[in-house]
mmCIF file of C-alpha atoms in Angstrom:
data_model
loop_
_atom_site.group_PDB
_atom_site.id
_atom_site.type_symbol
_atom_site.label_atom_id
_atom_site.label_comp_id
_atom_site.label_asym_id
_atom_site.label_seq_id
_atom_site.Cartn_x
_atom_site.Cartn_y
_atom_site.Cartn_z
ATOM 1 C CA UNK A 5 -5.965 6.974 -31.980
ATOM 2 C CA UNK A 6 -8.956 4.655 -32.553
ATOM 3 C CA UNK A 7 -8.747 1.409 -30.582
ATOM 4 C CA UNK A 8 -10.360 -1.681 -32.121
ATOM 5 C CA UNK A 9 -11.806 -2.922 -28.846
ATOM 6 C CA UNK A 10 -13.715 -5.895 -30.258
ATOM 7 C CA UNK A 11 -10.627 -7.240 -32.027
ATOM 8 C CA UNK A 12 -8.642 -7.010 -28.790
ATOM 9 C CA UNK A 13 -11.424 -8.751 -26.857
ATOM 10 C CA UNK A 14 -11.155 -11.687 -29.249
ATOM 11 C CA UNK A 15 -7.369 -11.637 -28.932
ATOM 12 C CA UNK A 16 -7.400 -11.799 -25.120
ATOM 13 C CA UNK A 17 -10.108 -14.489 -25.115
ATOM 14 C CA UNK A 18 -7.942 -16.459 -27.538
ATOM 15 C CA UNK A 19 -5.009 -16.150 -25.129
ATOM 16 C CA UNK A 20 -7.169 -17.602 -22.351
ATOM 17 C CA UNK A 21 -8.199 -20.504 -24.587
ATOM 18 C CA UNK A 22 -4.630 -21.261 -25.624
ATOM 19 C CA UNK A 23 -4.892 -19.922 -29.167
ATOM 20 C CA UNK A 24 -1.278 -18.777 -29.389
ATOM 21 C CA UNK A 25 1.473 -19.440 -31.944
ATOM 22 C CA UNK A 26 3.728 -22.463 -31.437
ATOM 23 C CA UNK A 27 6.598 -20.184 -30.381
ATOM 24 C CA UNK A 28 4.768 -19.517 -27.115
ATOM 25 C CA UNK A 29 5.196 -23.139 -26.032
ATOM 26 C CA UNK A 30 8.459 -22.065 -24.413
ATOM 27 C CA UNK A 31 6.428 -19.918 -22.001
ATOM 28 C CA UNK A 32 4.379 -22.827 -20.660
ATOM 29 C CA UNK A 33 6.076 -22.684 -17.266
ATOM 30 C CA UNK A 34 4.993 -19.031 -16.928
ATOM 31 C CA UNK A 35 1.458 -19.472 -18.221
ATOM 32 C CA UNK A 36 0.084 -17.648 -15.156
ATOM 33 C CA UNK A 37 1.392 -14.347 -16.518
ATOM 34 C CA UNK A 38 -0.414 -14.915 -19.830
ATOM 35 C CA UNK A 39 -3.659 -15.505 -17.924
ATOM 36 C CA UNK A 40 -3.092 -12.297 -15.952
ATOM 37 C CA UNK A 41 -2.449 -10.278 -19.118
ATOM 38 C CA UNK A 42 -5.627 -11.605 -20.733
ATOM 39 C CA UNK A 43 -7.926 -11.244 -17.722
ATOM 40 C CA UNK A 44 -6.712 -7.784 -16.760
ATOM 41 C CA UNK A 45 -6.747 -6.684 -20.393
ATOM 42 C CA UNK A 46 -10.382 -7.725 -20.721
ATOM 43 C CA UNK A 47 -11.178 -5.848 -17.517
ATOM 44 C CA UNK A 48 -9.559 -2.627 -18.736
ATOM 45 C CA UNK A 49 -11.508 -2.645 -22.008
ATOM 46 C CA UNK A 50 -14.795 -3.472 -20.288
ATOM 47 C CA UNK A 51 -15.198 -7.087 -21.404
ATOM 48 C CA UNK A 52 -14.386 -9.095 -18.274
ATOM 49 C CA UNK A 53 -17.887 -10.602 -18.318
ATOM 50 C CA UNK A 54 -16.998 -12.448 -21.538
ATOM 51 C CA UNK A 55 -14.386 -14.594 -19.789
ATOM 52 C CA UNK A 56 -15.345 -17.839 -18.031
ATOM 53 C CA UNK A 57 -14.735 -16.585 -14.506
ATOM 54 C CA UNK A 58 -15.262 -19.935 -12.776
ATOM 55 C CA UNK A 59 -12.920 -21.800 -15.110
ATOM 56 C CA UNK A 60 -10.154 -19.222 -14.716
ATOM 57 C CA UNK A 61 -10.463 -19.075 -10.917
ATOM 58 C CA UNK A 62 -10.325 -22.867 -10.605
ATOM 59 C CA UNK A 63 -7.300 -23.084 -12.918
ATOM 60 C CA UNK A 64 -5.453 -20.440 -10.888
ATOM 61 C CA UNK A 65 -6.142 -22.235 -7.602
ATOM 62 C CA UNK A 66 -4.952 -25.489 -9.158
ATOM 63 C CA UNK A 67 -1.505 -23.865 -9.423
ATOM 64 C CA UNK A 68 -1.322 -23.093 -5.692
ATOM 65 C CA UNK A 69 1.535 -24.941 -4.010
ATOM 66 C CA UNK A 70 0.171 -26.811 -1.010
ATOM 67 C CA UNK A 71 2.390 -25.709 1.913
ATOM 68 C CA UNK A 72 2.500 -29.138 3.546
ATOM 69 C CA UNK A 73 4.588 -30.317 0.624
ATOM 70 C CA UNK A 74 6.855 -27.267 0.519
ATOM 71 C CA UNK A 75 8.229 -26.970 4.077
ATOM 72 C CA UNK A 76 5.268 -24.796 5.031
ATOM 73 C CA UNK A 77 6.061 -22.238 2.313
ATOM 74 C CA UNK A 78 3.262 -21.315 -0.043
ATOM 75 C CA UNK A 79 2.714 -19.486 -3.287
ATOM 76 C CA UNK A 80 1.751 -20.246 -6.876
ATOM 77 C CA UNK A 81 3.533 -22.002 -9.718
ATOM 78 C CA UNK A 82 3.384 -20.679 -13.255
ATOM 79 C CA UNK A 83 1.378 -23.563 -14.714
ATOM 80 C CA UNK A 84 1.081 -27.349 -14.902
ATOM 81 C CA UNK A 85 4.296 -27.720 -16.898
ATOM 82 C CA UNK A 86 5.616 -30.340 -14.477
ATOM 83 C CA UNK A 87 2.745 -32.640 -15.410
ATOM 84 C CA UNK A 88 0.915 -32.587 -12.078
ATOM 85 C CA UNK A 89 -2.792 -33.301 -11.940
ATOM 86 C CA UNK A 90 -5.039 -30.296 -11.340
ATOM 87 C CA UNK A 91 -6.299 -30.094 -7.768
ATOM 88 C CA UNK A 92 -9.111 -27.966 -6.397
ATOM 89 C CA UNK A 93 -6.938 -25.842 -4.090
ATOM 90 C CA UNK A 94 -3.440 -26.645 -5.298
ATOM 91 C CA UNK A 95 -1.060 -29.554 -5.016
ATOM 92 C CA UNK A 96 2.290 -30.377 -3.469
ATOM 93 C CA UNK A 97 5.363 -29.846 -5.677
ATOM 94 C CA UNK A 98 5.975 -32.645 -8.147
ATOM 95 C CA UNK A 99 9.717 -31.952 -8.071
ATOM 96 C CA UNK A 100 12.229 -29.484 -6.579
ATOM 97 C CA UNK A 101 11.735 -27.410 -9.734
ATOM 98 C CA UNK A 102 7.969 -27.243 -9.250
ATOM 99 C CA UNK A 103 7.829 -24.820 -6.302
ATOM 100 C CA UNK A 104 6.251 -21.376 -6.040
ATOM 101 C CA UNK A 105 7.619 -18.324 -7.836
ATOM 102 C CA UNK A 106 7.196 -14.704 -6.717
ATOM 103 C CA UNK A 107 6.184 -13.354 -10.129
ATOM 104 C CA UNK A 108 3.670 -16.175 -10.639
ATOM 105 C CA UNK A 109 2.252 -15.608 -7.135
ATOM 106 C CA UNK A 110 1.782 -11.900 -7.866
ATOM 107 C CA UNK A 111 0.105 -12.690 -11.204
ATOM 108 C CA UNK A 112 -2.164 -15.290 -9.574
ATOM 109 C CA UNK A 113 -3.295 -13.003 -6.743
ATOM 110 C CA UNK A 114 -3.835 -10.095 -9.138
ATOM 111 C CA UNK A 115 -5.935 -12.300 -11.430
ATOM 112 C CA UNK A 116 -8.063 -13.559 -8.548
ATOM 113 C CA UNK A 117 -8.541 -10.007 -7.272
ATOM 114 C CA UNK A 118 -9.646 -8.804 -10.721
ATOM 115 C CA UNK A 119 -12.184 -11.625 -10.893
ATOM 116 C CA UNK A 120 -13.585 -10.674 -7.470
ATOM 117 C CA UNK A 121 -12.607 -13.949 -5.846
ATOM 118 C CA UNK A 122 -11.564 -12.408 -2.520
ATOM 119 C CA UNK A 123 -8.617 -14.821 -2.117
ATOM 120 C CA UNK A 124 -10.676 -16.873 0.314
ATOM 121 C CA UNK A 125 -8.859 -20.108 -0.581
ATOM 122 C CA UNK A 126 -5.358 -18.650 -0.600
ATOM 123 C CA UNK A 127 -3.034 -20.055 2.074
ATOM 124 C CA UNK A 128 -2.225 -16.544 3.276
ATOM 125 C CA UNK A 129 0.220 -17.239 6.062
ATOM 126 C CA UNK A 130 2.064 -19.836 4.002
ATOM 127 C CA UNK A 131 2.312 -17.424 1.061
ATOM 128 C CA UNK A 132 3.718 -14.667 3.281
ATOM 129 C CA UNK A 133 6.175 -17.139 4.808
ATOM 130 C CA UNK A 134 7.202 -18.172 1.314
ATOM 131 C CA UNK A 135 7.802 -14.560 0.320
ATOM 132 C CA UNK A 136 9.884 -13.830 3.403
ATOM 133 C CA UNK A 137 11.988 -16.955 2.844
ATOM 134 C CA UNK A 138 13.075 -15.544 -0.526
ATOM 135 C CA UNK A 139 14.427 -12.267 0.881
ATOM 136 C CA UNK A 140 18.208 -12.054 1.015
ATOM 137 C CA UNK A 141 20.239 -10.257 3.717
ATOM 138 C CA UNK A 142 20.821 -7.263 1.394
ATOM 139 C CA UNK A 143 17.038 -6.737 1.147
ATOM 140 C CA UNK A 144 16.620 -8.071 -2.401
ATOM 141 C CA UNK A 145 14.389 -11.027 -3.284
ATOM 142 C CA UNK A 146 14.954 -14.150 -5.313
ATOM 143 C CA UNK A 147 12.189 -15.088 -7.721
ATOM 144 C CA UNK A 148 12.336 -18.672 -6.436
ATOM 145 C CA UNK A 149 14.606 -20.763 -4.247
ATOM 146 C CA UNK A 150 18.222 -20.422 -5.468
ATOM 147 C CA UNK A 151 17.064 -18.152 -8.312
ATOM 148 C CA UNK A 152 18.213 -14.740 -9.497
ATOM 149 C CA UNK A 153 17.551 -11.694 -7.328
ATOM 150 C CA UNK A 154 16.787 -8.185 -8.558
ATOM 151 C CA UNK A 155 14.409 -5.226 -8.314
ATOM 152 C CA UNK A 156 11.590 -7.028 -10.136
ATOM 153 C CA UNK A 157 11.091 -9.420 -7.261
ATOM 154 C CA UNK A 158 11.120 -6.693 -4.602
ATOM 155 C CA UNK A 159 8.110 -5.278 -6.443
ATOM 156 C CA UNK A 160 6.452 -8.708 -6.542
ATOM 157 C CA UNK A 161 6.949 -9.104 -2.775
ATOM 158 C CA UNK A 162 5.500 -5.664 -2.053
ATOM 159 C CA UNK A 163 2.530 -6.251 -4.379
ATOM 160 C CA UNK A 164 1.791 -9.642 -2.804
ATOM 161 C CA UNK A 165 1.785 -7.987 0.625
ATOM 162 C CA UNK A 166 -0.675 -5.353 -0.591
ATOM 163 C CA UNK A 167 -2.992 -7.880 -2.233
ATOM 164 C CA UNK A 168 -3.028 -10.026 0.910
ATOM 165 C CA UNK A 169 -3.771 -7.062 3.176
ATOM 166 C CA UNK A 170 -0.374 -7.259 4.883
ATOM 167 C CA UNK A 171 0.698 -3.674 4.159
ATOM 168 C CA UNK A 172 1.750 -1.992 7.383
ATOM 169 C CA UNK A 173 2.322 -5.291 9.185
ATOM 170 C CA UNK A 174 4.964 -6.676 6.819
ATOM 171 C CA UNK A 175 4.845 -10.327 7.896
ATOM 172 C CA UNK A 176 6.117 -11.245 4.438
ATOM 173 C CA UNK A 177 9.200 -9.058 4.241
ATOM 174 C CA UNK A 178 11.771 -6.934 6.027
ATOM 175 C CA UNK A 179 10.551 -3.531 4.900
ATOM 176 C CA UNK A 180 13.594 -1.494 5.904
ATOM 177 C CA UNK A 181 15.980 -3.878 4.151
ATOM 178 C CA UNK A 182 13.831 -3.864 1.004
ATOM 179 C CA UNK A 183 13.691 -0.060 0.921
ATOM 180 C CA UNK A 184 17.449 0.156 1.418
ATOM 181 C CA UNK A 185 18.048 -2.197 -1.485
ATOM 182 C CA UNK A 186 15.769 -0.185 -3.774
ATOM 183 C CA UNK A 187 17.467 3.095 -2.926
ATOM 184 C CA UNK A 188 20.853 1.500 -3.605
ATOM 185 C CA UNK A 189 19.719 0.837 -7.197
ATOM 186 C CA UNK A 190 19.211 4.525 -8.064
ATOM 187 C CA UNK A 191 21.573 5.613 -10.842
ATOM 188 C CA UNK A 192 23.276 8.975 -11.356
ATOM 189 C CA UNK A 193 20.609 9.752 -13.982
ATOM 190 C CA UNK A 194 17.713 9.365 -11.552
ATOM 191 C CA UNK A 195 16.304 6.069 -12.825
ATOM 192 C CA UNK A 196 16.803 2.614 -11.316
ATOM 193 C CA UNK A 197 18.980 -0.265 -12.457
ATOM 194 C CA UNK A 198 18.317 -3.963 -11.979
ATOM 195 C CA UNK A 199 20.949 -3.959 -9.206
ATOM 196 C CA UNK A 200 23.346 -1.376 -7.743
ATOM 197 C CA UNK A 201 25.699 0.020 -10.372
ATOM 198 C CA UNK A 202 23.636 -1.109 -13.374
ATOM 199 C CA UNK A 203 22.108 1.045 -16.113
ATOM 200 C CA UNK A 204 18.758 2.752 -15.544
ATOM 201 C CA UNK A 205 15.898 0.999 -17.321
ATOM 202 C CA UNK A 206 12.202 1.762 -17.692
ATOM 203 C CA UNK A 207 11.001 -1.597 -16.410
ATOM 204 C CA UNK A 208 13.204 -1.665 -13.317
ATOM 205 C CA UNK A 209 12.469 1.998 -12.603
ATOM 206 C CA UNK A 210 8.770 1.156 -12.526
ATOM 207 C CA UNK A 211 9.328 -1.876 -10.296
ATOM 208 C CA UNK A 212 11.400 0.169 -7.848
ATOM 209 C CA UNK A 213 9.037 3.140 -7.696
ATOM 210 C CA UNK A 214 5.918 0.975 -7.420
ATOM 211 C CA UNK A 215 7.569 -1.061 -4.661
ATOM 212 C CA UNK A 216 8.541 2.104 -2.769
ATOM 213 C CA UNK A 217 4.961 3.363 -3.084
ATOM 214 C CA UNK A 218 3.513 0.053 -1.884
ATOM 215 C CA UNK A 219 5.968 0.076 1.028
ATOM 216 C CA UNK A 220 4.952 3.661 1.892
ATOM 217 C CA UNK A 221 8.541 4.739 1.329
ATOM 218 C CA UNK A 222 8.523 7.115 -1.639
ATOM 219 C CA UNK A 223 10.013 9.720 0.687
ATOM 220 C CA UNK A 224 13.187 7.592 0.736
ATOM 221 C CA UNK A 225 13.803 8.489 -2.917
ATOM 222 C CA UNK A 226 17.084 10.468 -2.950
ATOM 223 C CA UNK A 227 16.004 12.933 -5.650
ATOM 224 C CA UNK A 228 12.432 12.881 -6.907
ATOM 225 C CA UNK A 229 13.149 15.606 -9.464
ATOM 226 C CA UNK A 230 15.903 13.508 -11.062
ATOM 227 C CA UNK A 231 13.569 10.506 -11.308
ATOM 228 C CA UNK A 232 10.878 12.659 -12.929
ATOM 229 C CA UNK A 233 13.390 14.140 -15.363
ATOM 230 C CA UNK A 234 14.729 10.713 -16.357
ATOM 231 C CA UNK A 235 11.222 9.315 -16.944
ATOM 232 C CA UNK A 236 10.001 12.349 -18.862
ATOM 233 C CA UNK A 237 13.091 12.146 -21.064
ATOM 234 C CA UNK A 238 12.105 8.666 -22.259
ATOM 235 C CA UNK A 239 9.213 9.973 -24.376
ATOM 236 C CA UNK A 240 10.280 10.126 -28.018
ATOM 237 C CA UNK A 241 6.795 9.885 -29.517
ATOM 238 C CA UNK A 242 5.991 6.703 -27.656
ATOM 239 C CA UNK A 243 8.288 5.775 -24.777
ATOM 240 C CA UNK A 244 11.707 4.103 -24.898
ATOM 241 C CA UNK A 245 13.066 1.861 -22.144
ATOM 242 C CA UNK A 246 16.579 3.318 -22.095
ATOM 243 C CA UNK A 247 18.376 6.282 -23.594
ATOM 244 C CA UNK A 248 18.991 6.002 -27.352
ATOM 245 C CA UNK A 249 16.590 3.071 -27.820
ATOM 246 C CA UNK A 250 13.536 2.808 -30.047
ATOM 247 C CA UNK A 251 10.038 3.527 -28.766
ATOM 248 C CA UNK A 252 8.212 0.412 -27.570
ATOM 249 C CA UNK A 253 4.560 0.127 -26.520
ATOM 250 C CA UNK A 254 5.187 -1.567 -23.175
ATOM 251 C CA UNK A 255 7.165 1.426 -21.925
ATOM 252 C CA UNK A 256 4.114 3.637 -22.158
ATOM 253 C CA UNK A 257 3.157 1.612 -19.069
ATOM 254 C CA UNK A 258 6.506 1.107 -17.336
ATOM 255 C CA UNK A 259 7.619 4.723 -17.695
ATOM 256 C CA UNK A 260 4.172 6.322 -17.831
ATOM 257 C CA UNK A 261 3.101 4.582 -14.612
ATOM 258 C CA UNK A 262 6.378 5.672 -13.012
ATOM 259 C CA UNK A 263 5.446 9.279 -13.736
ATOM 260 C CA UNK A 264 1.962 8.650 -12.331
ATOM 261 C CA UNK A 265 3.430 7.213 -9.106
ATOM 262 C CA UNK A 266 5.656 10.299 -8.828
ATOM 263 C CA UNK A 267 2.576 12.498 -9.190
ATOM 264 C CA UNK A 268 3.570 13.759 -12.638
ATOM 265 C CA UNK A 269 1.194 11.950 -14.996
ATOM 266 C CA UNK A 270 0.498 15.335 -16.599
ATOM 267 C CA UNK A 271 3.931 15.118 -18.249
ATOM 268 C CA UNK A 272 2.852 12.214 -20.456
ATOM 269 C CA UNK A 273 2.075 13.569 -23.920
ATOM 270 C CA UNK A 274 -1.302 12.073 -24.807
ATOM 271 C CA UNK A 275 -1.418 12.535 -28.573
ATOM 272 C CA UNK A 276 1.933 10.949 -29.525
ATOM 273 C CA UNK A 277 1.490 8.138 -26.957
ATOM 274 C CA UNK A 278 -1.965 7.202 -28.263
ATOM 275 C CA UNK A 279 -0.933 7.585 -31.908
ATOM 276 C CA UNK A 280 2.092 5.293 -31.578
ATOM 277 C CA UNK A 281 0.198 2.703 -29.529
ATOM 278 C CA UNK A 282 -2.756 2.509 -31.905
ATOM 279 C CA UNK A 283 -0.393 2.269 -34.880
ATOM 280 C CA UNK A 284 0.900 -0.969 -33.313
ATOM 281 C CA UNK A 285 -2.506 -2.697 -33.459
ATOM 282 C CA UNK A 286 -2.784 -5.937 -35.410
ATOM 283 C CA UNK A 287 -5.851 -6.126 -37.614
ATOM 284 C CA UNK A 288 -6.987 -9.408 -36.019
ATOM 285 C CA UNK A 289 -6.449 -8.134 -32.474
ATOM 286 C CA UNK A 290 -3.563 -7.602 -30.107
ATOM 287 C CA UNK A 291 -0.765 -5.038 -30.137
ATOM 288 C CA UNK A 292 2.931 -5.337 -30.869
ATOM 289 C CA UNK A 293 6.003 -3.645 -29.442
ATOM 290 C CA UNK A 294 6.845 -1.919 -32.761
ATOM 291 C CA UNK A 295 4.760 -0.855 -35.749
ATOM 292 C CA UNK A 296 4.354 -3.724 -38.205
ATOM 293 C CA UNK A 297 5.422 -6.494 -35.817
ATOM 294 C CA UNK A 298 3.157 -9.403 -34.746
ATOM 295 C CA UNK A 299 1.270 -9.000 -31.443
ATOM 296 C CA UNK A 300 2.028 -10.770 -28.162
ATOM 297 C CA UNK A 301 0.129 -10.876 -24.838
ATOM 298 C CA UNK A 302 2.625 -8.783 -22.843
ATOM 299 C CA UNK A 303 2.752 -5.842 -25.235
ATOM 300 C CA UNK A 304 -0.971 -6.081 -25.918
ATOM 301 C CA UNK A 305 -1.722 -5.699 -22.232
ATOM 302 C CA UNK A 306 0.818 -3.029 -21.301
ATOM 303 C CA UNK A 307 -0.002 -0.991 -24.401
ATOM 304 C CA UNK A 308 -3.611 -0.831 -23.216
ATOM 305 C CA UNK A 309 -2.413 0.098 -19.707
ATOM 306 C CA UNK A 310 -0.492 2.946 -21.302
ATOM 307 C CA UNK A 311 -3.633 4.132 -23.067
ATOM 308 C CA UNK A 312 -5.397 4.128 -19.703
ATOM 309 C CA UNK A 313 -2.737 6.453 -18.291
ATOM 310 C CA UNK A 314 -3.423 9.032 -21.019
ATOM 311 C CA UNK A 315 -7.184 8.810 -20.486
ATOM 312 C CA UNK A 316 -8.195 6.962 -23.657
ATOM 313 C CA UNK A 317 -11.986 6.852 -23.723
ATOM 314 C CA UNK A 318 -12.137 3.114 -24.502
ATOM 315 C CA UNK A 319 -9.996 2.063 -21.525
ATOM 316 C CA UNK A 320 -10.807 2.054 -17.816
ATOM 317 C CA UNK A 321 -8.583 3.639 -15.168
ATOM 318 C CA UNK A 322 -5.624 1.544 -14.060
ATOM 319 C CA UNK A 323 -4.043 1.473 -10.588
ATOM 320 C CA UNK A 324 -0.410 2.439 -11.323
ATOM 321 C CA UNK A 325 1.159 0.687 -8.341
ATOM 322 C CA UNK A 326 -0.371 -2.750 -8.979
ATOM 323 C CA UNK A 327 -1.122 -3.079 -12.690
ATOM 324 C CA UNK A 328 -4.812 -3.883 -12.256
ATOM 325 C CA UNK A 329 -7.847 -1.696 -12.862
ATOM 326 C CA UNK A 330 -8.715 0.926 -10.265
ATOM 327 C CA UNK A 331 -12.165 -0.719 -10.122
ATOM 328 C CA UNK A 332 -10.645 -4.086 -9.218
ATOM 329 C CA UNK A 333 -8.418 -2.605 -6.527
ATOM 330 C CA UNK A 334 -11.273 -0.680 -4.880
ATOM 331 C CA UNK A 335 -13.450 -3.782 -4.866
ATOM 332 C CA UNK A 336 -10.623 -5.926 -3.528
ATOM 333 C CA UNK A 337 -9.862 -3.645 -0.579
ATOM 334 C CA UNK A 338 -13.522 -3.733 0.394
ATOM 335 C CA UNK A 339 -13.496 -7.521 0.098
ATOM 336 C CA UNK A 340 -10.476 -7.771 2.400
ATOM 337 C CA UNK A 341 -12.385 -5.861 5.066
ATOM 338 C CA UNK A 342 -15.482 -7.980 4.554
ATOM 339 C CA UNK A 343 -13.390 -11.127 4.967
ATOM 340 C CA UNK A 344 -12.213 -9.887 8.338
ATOM 341 C CA UNK A 345 -15.807 -9.330 9.406
ATOM 342 C CA UNK A 346 -16.845 -12.795 8.187
ATOM 343 C CA UNK A 347 -14.049 -14.807 9.837
ATOM 344 C CA UNK A 348 -15.217 -16.588 12.983
ATOM 345 C CA UNK A 349 -12.792 -15.601 15.744
ATOM 346 C CA UNK A 350 -12.648 -16.290 19.481
ATOM 347 C CA UNK A 351 -13.964 -13.456 21.689
ATOM 348 C CA UNK A 352 -11.498 -10.581 21.762
ATOM 349 C CA UNK A 353 -9.336 -11.997 18.941
ATOM 350 C CA UNK A 354 -8.526 -10.203 15.719
ATOM 351 C CA UNK A 355 -7.728 -11.501 12.267
ATOM 352 C CA UNK A 356 -3.918 -11.395 12.117
ATOM 353 C CA UNK A 357 -3.659 -10.450 8.461
ATOM 354 C CA UNK A 358 -5.956 -7.427 8.469
ATOM 355 C CA UNK A 359 -6.360 -5.657 11.791
ATOM 356 C CA UNK A 360 -6.418 -1.977 12.661
ATOM 357 C CA UNK A 361 -3.389 -0.800 14.642
ATOM 358 C CA UNK A 362 -3.639 0.196 18.269
ATOM 359 C CA UNK A 363 -5.444 3.501 18.467
ATOM 360 C CA UNK A 364 -4.191 4.591 21.889
ATOM 361 C CA UNK A 365 -3.097 8.182 21.422
ATOM 362 C CA UNK A 366 0.217 7.566 23.182
ATOM 363 C CA UNK A 367 1.254 4.591 21.048
ATOM 364 C CA UNK A 368 -0.517 4.899 17.702
ATOM 365 C CA UNK A 369 1.745 5.467 14.708
ATOM 366 C CA UNK A 370 0.284 8.128 12.438
ATOM 367 C CA UNK A 371 1.452 6.235 9.385
ATOM 368 C CA UNK A 372 0.014 2.905 10.599
ATOM 369 C CA UNK A 373 -3.364 4.474 11.322
ATOM 370 C CA UNK A 374 -3.359 6.265 7.969
ATOM 371 C CA UNK A 375 -2.558 3.001 6.166
ATOM 372 C CA UNK A 376 -5.407 1.199 7.862
ATOM 373 C CA UNK A 377 -7.898 4.025 7.348
ATOM 374 C CA UNK A 378 -6.931 4.217 3.684
ATOM 375 C CA UNK A 379 -7.635 0.493 3.311
ATOM 376 C CA UNK A 380 -10.840 0.742 5.347
ATOM 377 C CA UNK A 381 -12.178 3.464 3.093
ATOM 378 C CA UNK A 382 -11.278 1.505 -0.042
ATOM 379 C CA UNK A 383 -9.125 4.281 -1.466
ATOM 380 C CA UNK A 384 -6.422 3.788 -4.081
ATOM 381 C CA UNK A 385 -2.864 3.306 -2.874
ATOM 382 C CA UNK A 386 -1.649 5.880 -5.355
ATOM 383 C CA UNK A 387 -3.811 8.545 -3.717
ATOM 384 C CA UNK A 388 -1.928 8.461 -0.397
ATOM 385 C CA UNK A 389 -2.387 11.729 1.433
ATOM 386 C CA UNK A 390 1.041 13.318 1.799
ATOM 387 C CA UNK A 391 -0.097 16.411 3.679
ATOM 388 C CA UNK A 392 1.324 15.791 7.147
ATOM 389 C CA UNK A 393 -1.182 18.103 8.856
ATOM 390 C CA UNK A 394 -4.172 16.333 7.329
ATOM 391 C CA UNK A 395 -2.578 12.952 8.068
ATOM 392 C CA UNK A 396 -1.951 13.725 11.733
ATOM 393 C CA UNK A 397 -5.403 15.278 12.114
ATOM 394 C CA UNK A 398 -7.044 12.118 10.763
ATOM 395 C CA UNK A 399 -4.889 10.017 13.066
ATOM 396 C CA UNK A 400 -5.720 12.113 16.128
ATOM 397 C CA UNK A 401 -9.439 12.027 15.418
ATOM 398 C CA UNK A 402 -9.376 8.251 15.064
ATOM 399 C CA UNK A 403 -7.277 7.848 18.196
ATOM 400 C CA UNK A 404 -9.518 10.063 20.316
ATOM 401 C CA UNK A 405 -12.688 8.428 19.077
ATOM 402 C CA UNK A 406 -11.297 4.891 19.156
ATOM 403 C CA UNK A 407 -13.515 4.349 16.151
ATOM 404 C CA UNK A 408 -11.525 2.735 13.348
ATOM 405 C CA UNK A 409 -13.799 -0.308 13.350
ATOM 406 C CA UNK A 410 -16.877 1.914 13.163
ATOM 407 C CA UNK A 411 -15.339 3.888 10.302
ATOM 408 C CA UNK A 412 -14.763 0.679 8.347
ATOM 409 C CA UNK A 413 -18.254 -0.645 8.950
ATOM 410 C CA UNK A 414 -19.843 2.717 8.237
ATOM 411 C CA UNK A 415 -17.981 3.186 4.971
ATOM 412 C CA UNK A 416 -19.039 -0.254 3.769
ATOM 413 C CA UNK A 417 -22.659 0.400 4.719
ATOM 414 C CA UNK A 418 -22.645 3.734 2.937
ATOM 415 C CA UNK A 419 -20.869 2.371 -0.118
ATOM 416 C CA UNK A 420 -18.052 4.896 0.327
ATOM 417 C CA UNK A 421 -15.859 5.504 -2.701
ATOM 418 C CA UNK A 422 -12.250 6.739 -2.850
ATOM 419 C CA UNK A 423 -12.033 10.306 -1.757
ATOM 420 C CA UNK A 424 -15.276 10.095 0.261
#
């Protein structure tokens, strides 16, 4: 299970510089995802410092859709495929087909977070308005205006909310409707289909479970044991995406991360997962979906994420709900809090996108306080305390002391780490 880290560093750097086969030209309109795969891949194998951070950050911001040209709705496009000129902080749509896309917005925000940008130039309120405008009455989300709607985009909406510090406030989505839609996609086997009544699939199961976790709604899962059983049953050496399919490196992430979100990462068999993944390495860098196939950015990245889940020594820890390194997520949550402290506000005002809930003992929601404290302390989403006694105790202490702001400032000053 040896991983040729240096070869993969060169592969991901080549992806950033556009050194891809001609067949990838068809993906030009989704170039943002390729940038995300490369940047996050470099981060996970400890080589993020070898990327040109400034150049990547400026390119990502150039894909931001200026809200004044999109009916006040913001987000990110997948790339300059429409021929627009690059602008420092984004540009108005060049055509009706040049608007923001949920998956590209998620990839853009994740990339900026990994690079430590802090999202200071993101049009936050416009992005959240753009996300909410894509939610349908049944709780599902379209990827873009008049586009297809399925579980993938519910995940993107939930992840965007988390990355923008909107978790618990939900300005960008109707949480109850989204949770209801996700639950409706559970199949008789325990996995999730793309839509109600469809076959369970590893990718959509991950999207649904990660979205439920990000929405603090894993307890809405009808049968956790069935979900665990379905995911565990997908390991056939490596992991398969559906029953009776071949093993494929990307499912070590989709299904493995699903088990991690369910608290059952121990069920992933390390040796066969690592052996299959490393057998899919290409000698010049990158990983493929099957042994002997050519590499591609998606499978290269998710294969490395899968190795992180089994504790491969050459790969950093990954945050299973967001698909970025645990390091990046911890740093980003601290940055969100620092941004709130830095914003100049009128006396008595609070930053609307990241404020602690009311801490009056008679009105405070235990879950709202716990969400905010978890963010304030920089802890990983996936480590949500589910012990109701501990949760209520923490809430009561904060309510009685009225000290959430002091907790946040104190944890930053002390350099508190998750679990502190």
